[in-house]
Short mmCIF file of C-alpha atoms in Angstrom, two decimals:
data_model
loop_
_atom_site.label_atom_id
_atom_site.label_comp_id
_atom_site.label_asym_id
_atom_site.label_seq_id
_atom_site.Cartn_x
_atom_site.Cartn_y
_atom_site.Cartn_z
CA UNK A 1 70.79 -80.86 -69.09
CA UNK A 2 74.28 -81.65 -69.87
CA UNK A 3 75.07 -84.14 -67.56
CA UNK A 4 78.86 -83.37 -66.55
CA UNK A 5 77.20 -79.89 -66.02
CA UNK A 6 75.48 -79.90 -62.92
CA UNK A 7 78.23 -78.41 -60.56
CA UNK A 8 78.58 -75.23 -62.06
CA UNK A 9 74.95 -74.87 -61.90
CA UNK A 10 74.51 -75.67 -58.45
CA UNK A 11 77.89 -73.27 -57.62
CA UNK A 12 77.99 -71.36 -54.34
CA UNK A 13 77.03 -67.51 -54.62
CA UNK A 14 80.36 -66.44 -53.84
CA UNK A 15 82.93 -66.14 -56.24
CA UNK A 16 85.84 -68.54 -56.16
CA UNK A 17 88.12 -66.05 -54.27
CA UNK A 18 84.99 -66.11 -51.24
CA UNK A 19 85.49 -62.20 -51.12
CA UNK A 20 83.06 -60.95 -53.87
CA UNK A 21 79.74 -59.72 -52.42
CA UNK A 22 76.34 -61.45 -52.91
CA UNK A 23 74.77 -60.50 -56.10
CA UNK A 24 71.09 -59.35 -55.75
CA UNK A 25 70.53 -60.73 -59.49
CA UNK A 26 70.98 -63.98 -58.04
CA UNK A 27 67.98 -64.33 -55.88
CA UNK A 28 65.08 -66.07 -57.26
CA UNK A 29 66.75 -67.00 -59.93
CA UNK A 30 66.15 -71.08 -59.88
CA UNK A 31 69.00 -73.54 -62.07
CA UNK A 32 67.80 -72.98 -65.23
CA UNK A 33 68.78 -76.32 -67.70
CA UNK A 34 71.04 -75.33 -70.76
CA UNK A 35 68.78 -75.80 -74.30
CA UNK A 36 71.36 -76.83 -75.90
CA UNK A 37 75.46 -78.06 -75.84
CA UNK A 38 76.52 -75.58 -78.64
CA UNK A 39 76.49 -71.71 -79.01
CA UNK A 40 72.81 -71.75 -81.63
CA UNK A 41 74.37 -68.62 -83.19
CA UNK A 42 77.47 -69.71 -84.04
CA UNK A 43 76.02 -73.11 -85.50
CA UNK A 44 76.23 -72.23 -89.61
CA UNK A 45 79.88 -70.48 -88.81
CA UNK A 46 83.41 -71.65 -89.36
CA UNK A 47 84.42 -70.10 -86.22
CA UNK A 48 85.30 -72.01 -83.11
CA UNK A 49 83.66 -71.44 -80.16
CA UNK A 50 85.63 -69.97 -76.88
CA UNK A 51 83.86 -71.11 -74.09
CA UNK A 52 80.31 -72.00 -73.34
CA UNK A 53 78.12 -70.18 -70.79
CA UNK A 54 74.32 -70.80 -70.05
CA UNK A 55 72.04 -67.95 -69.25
CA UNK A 56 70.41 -68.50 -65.15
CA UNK A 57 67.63 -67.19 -66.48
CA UNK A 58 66.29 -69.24 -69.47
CA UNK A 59 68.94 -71.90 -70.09
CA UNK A 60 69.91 -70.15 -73.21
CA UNK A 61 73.42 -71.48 -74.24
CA UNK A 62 75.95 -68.68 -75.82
CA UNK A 63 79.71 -68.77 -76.84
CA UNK A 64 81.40 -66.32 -74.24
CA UNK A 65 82.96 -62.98 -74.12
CA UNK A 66 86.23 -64.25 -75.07
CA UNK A 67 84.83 -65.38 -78.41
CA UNK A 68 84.93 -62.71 -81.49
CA UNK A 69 81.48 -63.20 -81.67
CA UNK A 70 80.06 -62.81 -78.28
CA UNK A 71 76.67 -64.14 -78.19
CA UNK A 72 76.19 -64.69 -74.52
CA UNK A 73 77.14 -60.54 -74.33
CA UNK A 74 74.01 -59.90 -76.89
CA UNK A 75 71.61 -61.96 -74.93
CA UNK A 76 71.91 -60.11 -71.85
CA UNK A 77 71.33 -57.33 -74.36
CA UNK A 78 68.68 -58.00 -76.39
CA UNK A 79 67.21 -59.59 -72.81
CA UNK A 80 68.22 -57.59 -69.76
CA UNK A 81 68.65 -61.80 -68.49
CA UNK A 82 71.61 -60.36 -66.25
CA UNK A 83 73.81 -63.82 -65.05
CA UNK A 84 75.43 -66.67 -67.27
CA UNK A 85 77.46 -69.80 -65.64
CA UNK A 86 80.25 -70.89 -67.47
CA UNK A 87 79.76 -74.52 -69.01
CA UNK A 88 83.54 -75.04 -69.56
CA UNK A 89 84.62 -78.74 -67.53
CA UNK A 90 86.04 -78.18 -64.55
CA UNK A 91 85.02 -74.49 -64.36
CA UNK A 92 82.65 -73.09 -61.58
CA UNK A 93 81.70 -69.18 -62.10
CA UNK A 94 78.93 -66.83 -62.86
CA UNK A 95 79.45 -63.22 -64.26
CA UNK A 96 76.85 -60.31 -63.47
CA UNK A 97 76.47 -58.59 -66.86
CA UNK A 98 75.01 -55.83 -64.66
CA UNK A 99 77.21 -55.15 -62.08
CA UNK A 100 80.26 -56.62 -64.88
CA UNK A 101 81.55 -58.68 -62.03
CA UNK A 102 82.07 -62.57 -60.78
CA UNK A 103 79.20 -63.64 -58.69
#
């Protein structure tokens, strides 16, 4: 596990604002350790990475939507894995590809 990235792992189910409803996709779901500290897809490109998010389900690190590329966006595709916590310092949120939301 990336040590600095504990906190956003262990992040309240509420999104930062406190108003955003529970997310059912959350339950069960145990901290899941990221597999790696770089996007794997983006490795052999010359592309930076925008932001780094770890699937909840299988530790599965991704670059984020806000990259051109969008890996984290095709793993939830390719494995219906529906919640990814970003990995940015400092930063503290989950997004529910299903319900498209903060969780």
């Amino acid at each position: 596990m990336i040590r600095s990235q504990r906190m956003v792992l262990d992040a309240s189910a509420v999104s930062p604002n406190g108003t955003a409803p529970r997310c059912e996709h959350l339950d069960g779901l145990a901290s899941a350790r990221p597999q790696s500290d770089d996007c794997r897809d983006c490795r052999d490109r010359a592309d930076r990475q925008t932001g780094l998010v770890v699937c909840l389900t299988c530790g599965w690190v991704a670059c984020s939507d806000d990259s051109p590329h969008q890996h984290a966006k095709a793993h939830y595709q390719e494995t219906d894995h529906p919640v990814a916590a970003s990995l940015v310092p400092g930063a503290a949120w989950r997004w529910c590809y299903v319900h498209q939301r903060l969780v």
